[in-house]
Tab-separated table of C-alpha atoms in Angstrom:
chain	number	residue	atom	x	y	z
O	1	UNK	CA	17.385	327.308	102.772
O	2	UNK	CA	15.108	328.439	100.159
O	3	UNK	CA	13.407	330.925	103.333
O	4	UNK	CA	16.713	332.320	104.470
O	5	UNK	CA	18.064	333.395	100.693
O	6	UNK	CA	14.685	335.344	100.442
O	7	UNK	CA	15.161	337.132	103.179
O	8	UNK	CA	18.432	338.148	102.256
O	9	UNK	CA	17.045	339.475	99.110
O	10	UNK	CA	14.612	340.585	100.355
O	11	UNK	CA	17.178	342.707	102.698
O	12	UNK	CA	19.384	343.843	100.259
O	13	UNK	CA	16.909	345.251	97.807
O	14	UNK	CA	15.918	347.532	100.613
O	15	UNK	CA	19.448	348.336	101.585
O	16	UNK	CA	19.781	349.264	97.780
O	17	UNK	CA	16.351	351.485	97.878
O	18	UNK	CA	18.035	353.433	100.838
O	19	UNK	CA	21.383	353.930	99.351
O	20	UNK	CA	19.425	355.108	96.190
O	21	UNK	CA	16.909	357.114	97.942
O	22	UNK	CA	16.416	360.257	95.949
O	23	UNK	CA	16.980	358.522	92.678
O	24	UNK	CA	14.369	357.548	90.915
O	25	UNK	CA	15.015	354.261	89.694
O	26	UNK	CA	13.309	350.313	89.452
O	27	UNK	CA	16.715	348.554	89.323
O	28	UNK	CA	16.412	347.259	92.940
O	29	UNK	CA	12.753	345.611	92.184
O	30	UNK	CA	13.654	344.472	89.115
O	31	UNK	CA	17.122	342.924	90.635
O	32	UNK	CA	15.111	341.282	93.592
O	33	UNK	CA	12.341	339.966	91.329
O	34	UNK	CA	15.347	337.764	88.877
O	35	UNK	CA	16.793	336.718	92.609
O	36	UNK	CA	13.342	335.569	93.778
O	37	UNK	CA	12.700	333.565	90.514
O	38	UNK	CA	16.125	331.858	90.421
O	39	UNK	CA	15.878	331.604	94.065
O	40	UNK	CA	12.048	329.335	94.321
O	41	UNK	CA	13.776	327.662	91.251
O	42	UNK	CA	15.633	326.326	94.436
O	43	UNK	CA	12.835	323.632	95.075
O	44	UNK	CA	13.108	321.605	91.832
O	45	UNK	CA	16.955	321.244	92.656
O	46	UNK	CA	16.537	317.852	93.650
O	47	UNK	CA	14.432	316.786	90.951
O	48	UNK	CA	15.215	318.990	88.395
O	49	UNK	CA	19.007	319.768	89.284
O	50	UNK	CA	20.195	320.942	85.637
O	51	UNK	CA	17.537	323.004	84.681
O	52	UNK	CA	18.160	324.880	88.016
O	53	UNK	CA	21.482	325.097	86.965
O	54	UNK	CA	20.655	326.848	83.746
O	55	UNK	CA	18.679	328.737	85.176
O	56	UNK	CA	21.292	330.167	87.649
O	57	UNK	CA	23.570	330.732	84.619
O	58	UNK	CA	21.037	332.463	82.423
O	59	UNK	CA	20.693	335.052	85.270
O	60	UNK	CA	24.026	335.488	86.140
O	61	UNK	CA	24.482	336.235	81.935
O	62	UNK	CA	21.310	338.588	82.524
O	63	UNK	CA	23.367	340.775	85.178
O	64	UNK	CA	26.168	340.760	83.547
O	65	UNK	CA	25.591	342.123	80.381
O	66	UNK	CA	22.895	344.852	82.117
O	67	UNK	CA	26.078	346.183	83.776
O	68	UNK	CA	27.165	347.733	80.425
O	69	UNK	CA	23.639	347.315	78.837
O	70	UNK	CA	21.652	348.819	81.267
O	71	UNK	CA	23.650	349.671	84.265
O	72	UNK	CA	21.448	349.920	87.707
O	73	UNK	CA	18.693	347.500	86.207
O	74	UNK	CA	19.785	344.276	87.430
O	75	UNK	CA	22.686	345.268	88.961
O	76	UNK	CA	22.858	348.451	91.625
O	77	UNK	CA	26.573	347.968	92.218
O	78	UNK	CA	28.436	349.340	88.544
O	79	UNK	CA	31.576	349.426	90.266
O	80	UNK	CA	32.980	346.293	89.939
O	81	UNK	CA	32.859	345.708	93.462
O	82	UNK	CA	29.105	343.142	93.587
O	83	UNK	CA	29.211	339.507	92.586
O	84	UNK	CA	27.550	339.238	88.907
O	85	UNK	CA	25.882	335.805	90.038
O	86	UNK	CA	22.243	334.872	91.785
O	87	UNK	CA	22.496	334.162	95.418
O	88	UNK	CA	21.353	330.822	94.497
O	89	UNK	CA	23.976	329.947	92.279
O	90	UNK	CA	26.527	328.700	94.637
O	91	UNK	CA	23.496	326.206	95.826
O	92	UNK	CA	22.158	325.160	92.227
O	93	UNK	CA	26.008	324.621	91.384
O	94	UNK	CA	26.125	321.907	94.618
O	95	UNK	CA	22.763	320.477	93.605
O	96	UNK	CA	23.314	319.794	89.857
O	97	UNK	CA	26.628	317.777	90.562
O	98	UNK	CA	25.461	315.703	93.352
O	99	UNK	CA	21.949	314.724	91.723
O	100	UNK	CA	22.976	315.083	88.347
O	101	UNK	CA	26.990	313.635	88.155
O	102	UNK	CA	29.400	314.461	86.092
O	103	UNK	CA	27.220	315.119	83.208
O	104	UNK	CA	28.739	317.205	80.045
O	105	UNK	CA	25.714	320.015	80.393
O	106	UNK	CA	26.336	320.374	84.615
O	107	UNK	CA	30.137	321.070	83.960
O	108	UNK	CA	29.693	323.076	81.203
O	109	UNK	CA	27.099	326.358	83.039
O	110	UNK	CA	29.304	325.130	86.286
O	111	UNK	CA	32.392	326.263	84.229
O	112	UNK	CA	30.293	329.389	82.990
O	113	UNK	CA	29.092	330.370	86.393
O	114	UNK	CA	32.408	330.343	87.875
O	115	UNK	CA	34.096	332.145	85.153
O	116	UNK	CA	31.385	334.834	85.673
O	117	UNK	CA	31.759	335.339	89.278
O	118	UNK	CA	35.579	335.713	89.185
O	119	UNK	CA	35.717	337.631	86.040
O	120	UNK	CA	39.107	336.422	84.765
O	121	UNK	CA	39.112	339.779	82.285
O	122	UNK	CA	39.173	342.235	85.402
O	123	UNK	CA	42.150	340.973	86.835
O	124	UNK	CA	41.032	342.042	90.239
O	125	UNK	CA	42.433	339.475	93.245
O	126	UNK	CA	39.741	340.361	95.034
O	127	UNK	CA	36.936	339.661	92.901
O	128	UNK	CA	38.575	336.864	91.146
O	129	UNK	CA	39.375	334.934	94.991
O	130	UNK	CA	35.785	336.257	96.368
O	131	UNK	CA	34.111	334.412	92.906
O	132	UNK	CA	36.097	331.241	93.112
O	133	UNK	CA	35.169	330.871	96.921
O	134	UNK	CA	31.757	331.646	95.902
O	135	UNK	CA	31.316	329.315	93.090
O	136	UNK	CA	34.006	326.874	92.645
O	137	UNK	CA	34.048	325.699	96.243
O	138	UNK	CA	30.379	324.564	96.360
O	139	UNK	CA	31.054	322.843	92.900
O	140	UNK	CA	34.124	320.603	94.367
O	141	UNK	CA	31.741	319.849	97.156
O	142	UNK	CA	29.401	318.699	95.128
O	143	UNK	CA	31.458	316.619	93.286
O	144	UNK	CA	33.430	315.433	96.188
O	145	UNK	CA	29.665	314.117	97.482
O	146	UNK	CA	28.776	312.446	94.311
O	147	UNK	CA	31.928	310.755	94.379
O	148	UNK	CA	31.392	309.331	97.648
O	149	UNK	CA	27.714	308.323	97.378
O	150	UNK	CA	28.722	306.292	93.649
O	151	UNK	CA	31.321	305.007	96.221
O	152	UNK	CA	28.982	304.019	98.353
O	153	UNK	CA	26.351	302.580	96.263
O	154	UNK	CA	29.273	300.694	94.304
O	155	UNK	CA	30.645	299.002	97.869
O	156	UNK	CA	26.810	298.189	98.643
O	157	UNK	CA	26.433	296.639	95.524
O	158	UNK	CA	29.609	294.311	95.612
O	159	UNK	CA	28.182	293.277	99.505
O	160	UNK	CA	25.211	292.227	97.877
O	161	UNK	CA	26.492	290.276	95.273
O	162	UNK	CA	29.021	288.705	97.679
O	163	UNK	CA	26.220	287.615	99.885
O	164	UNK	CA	24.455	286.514	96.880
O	165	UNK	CA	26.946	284.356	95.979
O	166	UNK	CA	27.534	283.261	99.315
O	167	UNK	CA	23.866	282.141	99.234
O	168	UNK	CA	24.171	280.355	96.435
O	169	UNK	CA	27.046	278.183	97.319
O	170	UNK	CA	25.298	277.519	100.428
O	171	UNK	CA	22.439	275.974	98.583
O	172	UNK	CA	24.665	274.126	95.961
O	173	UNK	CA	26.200	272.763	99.575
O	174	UNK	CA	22.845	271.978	100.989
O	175	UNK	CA	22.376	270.142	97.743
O	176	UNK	CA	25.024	268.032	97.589
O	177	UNK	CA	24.329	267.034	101.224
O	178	UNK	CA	20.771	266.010	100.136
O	179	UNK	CA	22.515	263.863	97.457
O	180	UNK	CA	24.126	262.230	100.253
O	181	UNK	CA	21.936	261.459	102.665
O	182	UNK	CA	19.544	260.684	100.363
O	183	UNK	CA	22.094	257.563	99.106
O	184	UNK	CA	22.780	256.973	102.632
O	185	UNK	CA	19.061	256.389	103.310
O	186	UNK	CA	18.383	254.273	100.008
O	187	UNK	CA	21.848	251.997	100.943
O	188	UNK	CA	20.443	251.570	105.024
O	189	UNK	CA	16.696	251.841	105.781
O	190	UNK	CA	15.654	250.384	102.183
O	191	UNK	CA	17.287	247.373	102.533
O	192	UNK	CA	16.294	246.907	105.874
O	193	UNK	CA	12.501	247.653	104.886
O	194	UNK	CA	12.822	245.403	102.015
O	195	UNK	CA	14.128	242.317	103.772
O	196	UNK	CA	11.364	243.346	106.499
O	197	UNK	CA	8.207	242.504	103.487
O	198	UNK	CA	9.962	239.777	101.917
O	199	UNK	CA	9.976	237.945	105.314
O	200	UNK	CA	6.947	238.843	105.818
O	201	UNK	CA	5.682	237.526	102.146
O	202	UNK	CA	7.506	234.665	103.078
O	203	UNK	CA	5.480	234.171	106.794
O	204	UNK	CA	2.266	234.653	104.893
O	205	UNK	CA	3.006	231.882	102.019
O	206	UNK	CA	4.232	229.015	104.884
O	207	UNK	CA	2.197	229.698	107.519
O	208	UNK	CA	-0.327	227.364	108.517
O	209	UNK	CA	-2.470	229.678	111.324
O	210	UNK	CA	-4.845	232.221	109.033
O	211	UNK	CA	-4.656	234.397	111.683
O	212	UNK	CA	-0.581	234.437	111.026
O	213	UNK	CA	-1.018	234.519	107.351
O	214	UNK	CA	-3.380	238.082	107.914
O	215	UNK	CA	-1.083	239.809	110.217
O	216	UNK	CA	1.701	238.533	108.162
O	217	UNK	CA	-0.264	240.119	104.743
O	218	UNK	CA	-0.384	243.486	107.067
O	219	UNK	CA	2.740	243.155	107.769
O	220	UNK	CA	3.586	243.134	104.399
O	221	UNK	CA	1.859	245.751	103.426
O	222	UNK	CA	2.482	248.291	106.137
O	223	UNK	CA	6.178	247.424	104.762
O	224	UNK	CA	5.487	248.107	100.982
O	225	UNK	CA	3.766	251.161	101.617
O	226	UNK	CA	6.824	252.749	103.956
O	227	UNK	CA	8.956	251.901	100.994
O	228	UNK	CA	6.739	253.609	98.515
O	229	UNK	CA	7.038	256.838	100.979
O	230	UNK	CA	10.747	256.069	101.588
O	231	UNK	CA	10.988	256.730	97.878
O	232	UNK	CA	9.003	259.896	97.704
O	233	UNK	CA	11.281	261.464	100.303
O	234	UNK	CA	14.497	260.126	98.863
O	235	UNK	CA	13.583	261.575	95.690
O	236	UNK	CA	12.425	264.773	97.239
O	237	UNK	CA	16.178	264.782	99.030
O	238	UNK	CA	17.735	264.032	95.404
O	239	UNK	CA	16.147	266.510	93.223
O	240	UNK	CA	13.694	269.308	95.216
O	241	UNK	CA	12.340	270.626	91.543
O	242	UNK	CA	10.141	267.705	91.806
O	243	UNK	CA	8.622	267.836	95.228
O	244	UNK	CA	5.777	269.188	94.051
O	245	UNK	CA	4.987	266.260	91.963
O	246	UNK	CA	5.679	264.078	94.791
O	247	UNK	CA	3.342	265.903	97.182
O	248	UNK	CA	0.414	265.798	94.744
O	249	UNK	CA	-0.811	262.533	95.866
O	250	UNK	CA	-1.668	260.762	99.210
O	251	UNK	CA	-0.516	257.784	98.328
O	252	UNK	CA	2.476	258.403	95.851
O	253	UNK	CA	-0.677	258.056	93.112
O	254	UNK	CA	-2.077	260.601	91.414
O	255	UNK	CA	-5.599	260.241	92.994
O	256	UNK	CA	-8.433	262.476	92.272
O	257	UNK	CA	-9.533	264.677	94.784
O	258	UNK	CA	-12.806	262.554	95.850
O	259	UNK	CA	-9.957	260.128	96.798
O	260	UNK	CA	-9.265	262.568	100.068
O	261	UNK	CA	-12.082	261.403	102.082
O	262	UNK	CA	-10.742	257.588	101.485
O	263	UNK	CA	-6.656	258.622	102.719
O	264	UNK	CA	-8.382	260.177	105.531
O	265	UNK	CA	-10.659	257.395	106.353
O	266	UNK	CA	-7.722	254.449	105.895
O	267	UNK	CA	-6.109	256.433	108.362
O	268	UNK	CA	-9.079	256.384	110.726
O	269	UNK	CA	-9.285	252.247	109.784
O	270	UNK	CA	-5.584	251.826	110.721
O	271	UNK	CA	-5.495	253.750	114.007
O	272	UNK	CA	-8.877	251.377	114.891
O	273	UNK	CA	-7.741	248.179	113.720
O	274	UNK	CA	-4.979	248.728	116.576
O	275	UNK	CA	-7.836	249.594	119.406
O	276	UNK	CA	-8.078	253.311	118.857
O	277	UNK	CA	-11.900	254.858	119.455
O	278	UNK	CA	-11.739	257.257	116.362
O	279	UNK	CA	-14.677	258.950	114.735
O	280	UNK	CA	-14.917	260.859	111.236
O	281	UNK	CA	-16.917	263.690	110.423
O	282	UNK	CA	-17.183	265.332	107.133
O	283	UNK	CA	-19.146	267.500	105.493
O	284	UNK	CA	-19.048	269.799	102.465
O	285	UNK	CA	-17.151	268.760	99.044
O	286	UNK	CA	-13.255	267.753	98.631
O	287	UNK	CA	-13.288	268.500	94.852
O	288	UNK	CA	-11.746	271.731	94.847
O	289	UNK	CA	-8.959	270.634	97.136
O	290	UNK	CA	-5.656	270.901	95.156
O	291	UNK	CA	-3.027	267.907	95.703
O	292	UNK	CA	-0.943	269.688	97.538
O	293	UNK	CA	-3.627	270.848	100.330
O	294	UNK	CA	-4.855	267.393	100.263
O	295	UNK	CA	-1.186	266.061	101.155
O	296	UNK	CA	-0.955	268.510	103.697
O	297	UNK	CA	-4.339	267.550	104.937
O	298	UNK	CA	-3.406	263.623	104.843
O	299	UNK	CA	-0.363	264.271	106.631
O	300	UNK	CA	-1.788	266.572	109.400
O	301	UNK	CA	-4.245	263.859	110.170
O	302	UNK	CA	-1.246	260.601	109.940
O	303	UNK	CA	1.008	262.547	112.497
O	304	UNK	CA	-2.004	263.752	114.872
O	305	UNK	CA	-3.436	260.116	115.120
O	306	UNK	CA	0.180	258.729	115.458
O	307	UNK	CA	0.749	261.201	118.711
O	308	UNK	CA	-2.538	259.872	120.186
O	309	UNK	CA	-1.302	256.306	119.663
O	310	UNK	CA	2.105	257.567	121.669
O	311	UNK	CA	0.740	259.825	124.189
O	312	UNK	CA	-2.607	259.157	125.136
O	313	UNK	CA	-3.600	255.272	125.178
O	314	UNK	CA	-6.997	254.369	126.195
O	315	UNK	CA	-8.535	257.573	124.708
O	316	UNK	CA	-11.292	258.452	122.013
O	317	UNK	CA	-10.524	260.775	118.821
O	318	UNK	CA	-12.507	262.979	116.551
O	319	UNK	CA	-11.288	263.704	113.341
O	320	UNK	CA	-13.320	266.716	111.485
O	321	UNK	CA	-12.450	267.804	108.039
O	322	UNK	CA	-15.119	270.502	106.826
O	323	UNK	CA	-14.646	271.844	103.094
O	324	UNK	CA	-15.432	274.912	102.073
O	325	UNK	CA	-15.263	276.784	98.475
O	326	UNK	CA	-11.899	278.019	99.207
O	327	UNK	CA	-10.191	276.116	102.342
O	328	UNK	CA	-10.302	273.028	104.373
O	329	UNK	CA	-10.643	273.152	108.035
O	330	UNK	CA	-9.454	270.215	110.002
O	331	UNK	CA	-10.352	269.399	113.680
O	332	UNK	CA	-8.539	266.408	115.409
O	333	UNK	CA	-9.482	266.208	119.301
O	334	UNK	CA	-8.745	263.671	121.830
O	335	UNK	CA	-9.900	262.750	125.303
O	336	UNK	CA	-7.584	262.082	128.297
O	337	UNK	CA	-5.752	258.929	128.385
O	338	UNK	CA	-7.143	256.262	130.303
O	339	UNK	CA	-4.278	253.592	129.857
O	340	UNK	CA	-0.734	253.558	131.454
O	341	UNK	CA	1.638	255.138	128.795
O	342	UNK	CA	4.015	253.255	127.140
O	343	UNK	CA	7.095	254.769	128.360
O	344	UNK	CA	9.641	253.381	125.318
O	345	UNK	CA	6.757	254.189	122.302
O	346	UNK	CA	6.317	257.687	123.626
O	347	UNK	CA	9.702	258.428	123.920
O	348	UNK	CA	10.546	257.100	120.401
O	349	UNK	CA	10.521	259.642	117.379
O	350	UNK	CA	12.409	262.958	117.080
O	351	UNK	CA	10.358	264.926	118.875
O	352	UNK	CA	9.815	267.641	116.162
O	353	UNK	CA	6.263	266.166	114.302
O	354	UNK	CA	4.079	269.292	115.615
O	355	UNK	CA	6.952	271.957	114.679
O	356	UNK	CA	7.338	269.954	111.180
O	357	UNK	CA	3.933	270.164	110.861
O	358	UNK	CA	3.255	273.766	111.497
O	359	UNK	CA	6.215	274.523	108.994
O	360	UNK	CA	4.330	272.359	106.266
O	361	UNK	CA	1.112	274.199	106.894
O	362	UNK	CA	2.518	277.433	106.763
O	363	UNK	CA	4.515	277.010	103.456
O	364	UNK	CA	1.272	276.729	101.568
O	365	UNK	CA	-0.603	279.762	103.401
O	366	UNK	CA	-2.392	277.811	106.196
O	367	UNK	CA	-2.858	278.049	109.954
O	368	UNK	CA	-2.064	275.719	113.142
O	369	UNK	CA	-2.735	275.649	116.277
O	370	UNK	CA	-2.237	272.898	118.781
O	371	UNK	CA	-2.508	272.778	123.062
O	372	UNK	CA	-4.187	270.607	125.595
O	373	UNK	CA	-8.093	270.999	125.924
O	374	UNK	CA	-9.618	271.616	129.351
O	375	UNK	CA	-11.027	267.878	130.113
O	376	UNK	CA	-6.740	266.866	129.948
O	377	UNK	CA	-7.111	266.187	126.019
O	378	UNK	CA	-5.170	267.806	123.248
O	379	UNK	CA	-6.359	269.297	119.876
O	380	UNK	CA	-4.736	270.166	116.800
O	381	UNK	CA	-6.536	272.524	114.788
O	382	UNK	CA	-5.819	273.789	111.340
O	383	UNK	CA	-7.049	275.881	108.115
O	384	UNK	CA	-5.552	275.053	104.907
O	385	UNK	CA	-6.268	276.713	101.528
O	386	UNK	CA	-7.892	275.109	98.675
O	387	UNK	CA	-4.825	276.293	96.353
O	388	UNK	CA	-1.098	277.288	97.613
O	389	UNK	CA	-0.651	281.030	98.159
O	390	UNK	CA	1.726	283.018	96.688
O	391	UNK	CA	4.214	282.509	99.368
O	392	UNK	CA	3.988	278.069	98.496
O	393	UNK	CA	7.722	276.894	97.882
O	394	UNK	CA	7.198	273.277	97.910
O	395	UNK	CA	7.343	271.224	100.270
O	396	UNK	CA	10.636	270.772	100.020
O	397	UNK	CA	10.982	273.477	102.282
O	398	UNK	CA	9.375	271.649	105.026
C-alpha cells in the first residue's frame, strides 16, 4: 500500500512539473517531499496508529494554510478544485481507529481531517461530498472494524470462561464421585479384608500344626498390609491435595530413601517364597531418589512381578534397578514360561496394570517401554527421574 501511494505521488508531482513547465517554481518538490514523509509514516500505522494520525493532520494544516500563505508551495492547485489532505490520510484515519479505538485524541484530528477535506466554509457540493467520501468513509470503516473485533474478542472471552466453568464443575463432579466410591470401598472391601486377618489371627492363635500357624501369620499379614494400602487409596479418592503425601512412602511409612533397596527386595522375597526364580541387581546409590520416584519405582516392580506370576509360570526374572545422580533406571526381564498357565489367575485383574503404569511414569517425567523379548519373554523397561518434573501432578492423576 505504502508502494502504490508513492507512485502516485510520485506521478502527480510530475504531472504538476508539466502543467507548470515554463514556470519556475519548487512547489511540486516541495508538495511531493510532505506526501512522501506522511506517506513512509504509513509503516508505524500499526504500531504507532495516533502519531500517524497527527501526523496526517499536521500536513493537511500545512497545505492548507500555504494556499493563502504561500500559494503553489504545497499546494499546485489554488483553485479550490485539489483535496487539502495527504494521500495517506484516508489510510492513517482507518488505522488509528481500528488499532487505537475510540480514543479522545483519534476522534479529535479524525474530526479535523475531515473538516479539512470538505471545507464546510466553501460551501462547494462538490468538494464538501468528494472530502467526506475521502475521509469520513475510511473513518466509519474503521470504526465499524474495531467494533467488530472488541465484539469478537468479547464473545471469545465469554466461551472461555464458559468452558472454564464448565471445567470446573466437571471436577467438583469428579470429586464428589471420588467421595463416593471412596465410602463405597471403605463400607465393602474393608470389611471384607478385615474379617479376612482376624480369621486369620484367629487360625494362627488355635492352631496346633506350626506349619498352619506360619501360613496363617502370612496370611495375616498379607491382609494387614492390603488394608494399610486400601487406606492410602481411599484417602487419595477422598481428598487428592494429599496424594502426594501418600505416595511418599513404599510402605504408607515415611522411610528414608536407603529403605528403597529393602521394598524392592521384599518384593523379590515374596514373589520367591511362592516358587518364582527372581534375581536382584543393583548398583549405584538410592539416596537421591525422592519419595515419589521411589513409589513409582516400588510400584513398577509390584505390578511387573505380579504379571509374571499371571502370565508366565515356570519362568526366571531379573529385576535391575541402576541409580544414577539424576534418574533411576529399572530393568525387569523374564524368560518364557515353562508351566501350563493358569487359565482363571491370568484372566483375573482389569486388564489395564501396564497402561496404569505407563500413565504413573509419565506424570512424574519418566519413560516406559514394555514388549516380548526374542527368546518368548517379556521386559518392562523404564527411566524415572530422581525429582518430579515440572509437568508432576500427583499421582492422583494416575
Amino acid at each position: 500500500m505504502v508502494g502504490v501511494l508513492v507512485v502516485l505521488l510520485v506521478c502527480g508531482a510530475l504531472w504538476n512539473c508539466y502543467r507548470n513547465e515554463g514556470h519556475r517554481t519548487v512547489g511540486p518538490w516541495v508538495g511531493l517531499g510532505l506526501q512522501m514523509v506522511v506517506t513512509l509514516a504509513l509503516m508505524a500505522r500499526r504500531t504507532r496508529p495516533v502519531a500517524v494520525l497527527g501526523a496526517s493532520t499536521a500536513a493537511a494544516v500545512l497545505m492548507s494554510l500555504s494556499v493563502w500563505l504561500a500559494p503553489g508551495l504545497l499546494m499546485t492547485s489554488v483553485d479550490g478544485a485539489g483535496m487539502w489532505v495527504p494521500l495517506a490520510a484516508p489510510f492513517a484515519a482507518y488505522s488509528a481507529l481500528v488499532y487505537a479505538g475510540r480514543m479522545r485524541m483519534s476522534l479529535v484530528l479524525t474530526g479535523a481531517l475531515v473538516t479539512v477535506a470538505a471545507r464546510p466554509w466553501e460551501l462547494s457540493f462538490a468538494v464538501t461530498a468528494s472530502g467526506l467520501v475521502l475521509m469520513a468513509v475510511p473513518a466509519l470503516l474503521g470504526m465499524y472494524v474495531a467494533a467488530r473485533r472488541g465484539l469478537i474478542a468479547a464473545l471469545t472471552e465469554r466461551a472461555e470462561r464458559a468452558e472454564r466453568e464448565q471445567y470446573l464443575l466437571a471436577e467438583q463432579a469428579r470429586a464428589e464421585e471420588r467421595v463416593r466410591l471412596a465410602g463405597e470401598m471403605h463400607d465393602v472391601v474393608t470389611h471384607q479384608v478385615s474379617l479376612m486377618v482376624l480369621q486369620a489371627g484367629a487360625l494362627r492363635v488355635t492352631a496346633q500344626d506350626e506349619r498352619v500357624r506360619g501360613a496363617a501369620e502370612e496370611l495375616r499379614a498379607a491382609g494387614c498390609q492390603a488394608l494399610e494400602e486400601l487406606r492410602d487409596l481411599v484417602g487419595v479418592l477422598r481428598s487428592p491435595e494429599s496424594a502426594v503425601r501418600i505416595a511418599g512412602g513404599l510402605c504408607g511409612g515415611e522411610e528414608t530413601m536407603n529403605e528403597v533397596a529393602w521394598g524392592l527386595a521384599g518384593l523379590v522375597e515374596e514373589s520367591r517364597s511362592v516358587g518364582v526364580d527372581v534375581r536382584l541387581r543393583e548398583s549405584g546409590d538410592c539416596s537421591g531418589l525422592s519419595v515419589v520416584a521411589a513409589r513409582t519405582a516400588y510400584r513398577l516392580v509390584q505390578e511387573a512381578l505380579t504379571n509374571v506370576r499371571k502370565h508366565a509360570p515356570g519362568s526366571s526374572v531379573v529385576v535391575e534397578a541402576r541409580y544414577e545422580v539424576d534418574r533411576v533406571r529399572l530393568w525387569v526381564r523374564n524368560t518364557a514360561p515353562t508351566e501350563p498357565l493358569d487359565t482363571e489367575l491370568a484372566s483375573s485383574g482389569s486388564g489395564s496394570g501396564l497402561k496404569g503404569l505407563r500413565q504413573r511414569v509419565e506424570l512424574v517425567g519418566g519413560t516406559f517401554e514394555f514388549g516380548p523379548r526374542p527368546d518368548g519373554g517379556f521386559q518392562v523397561d523404564s527411566v524415572l527421574p530422581a525429582e518430579p518434573t515440572d509437568g508432576y501432578r500427583g499421582p492422583h492423576g494416575a
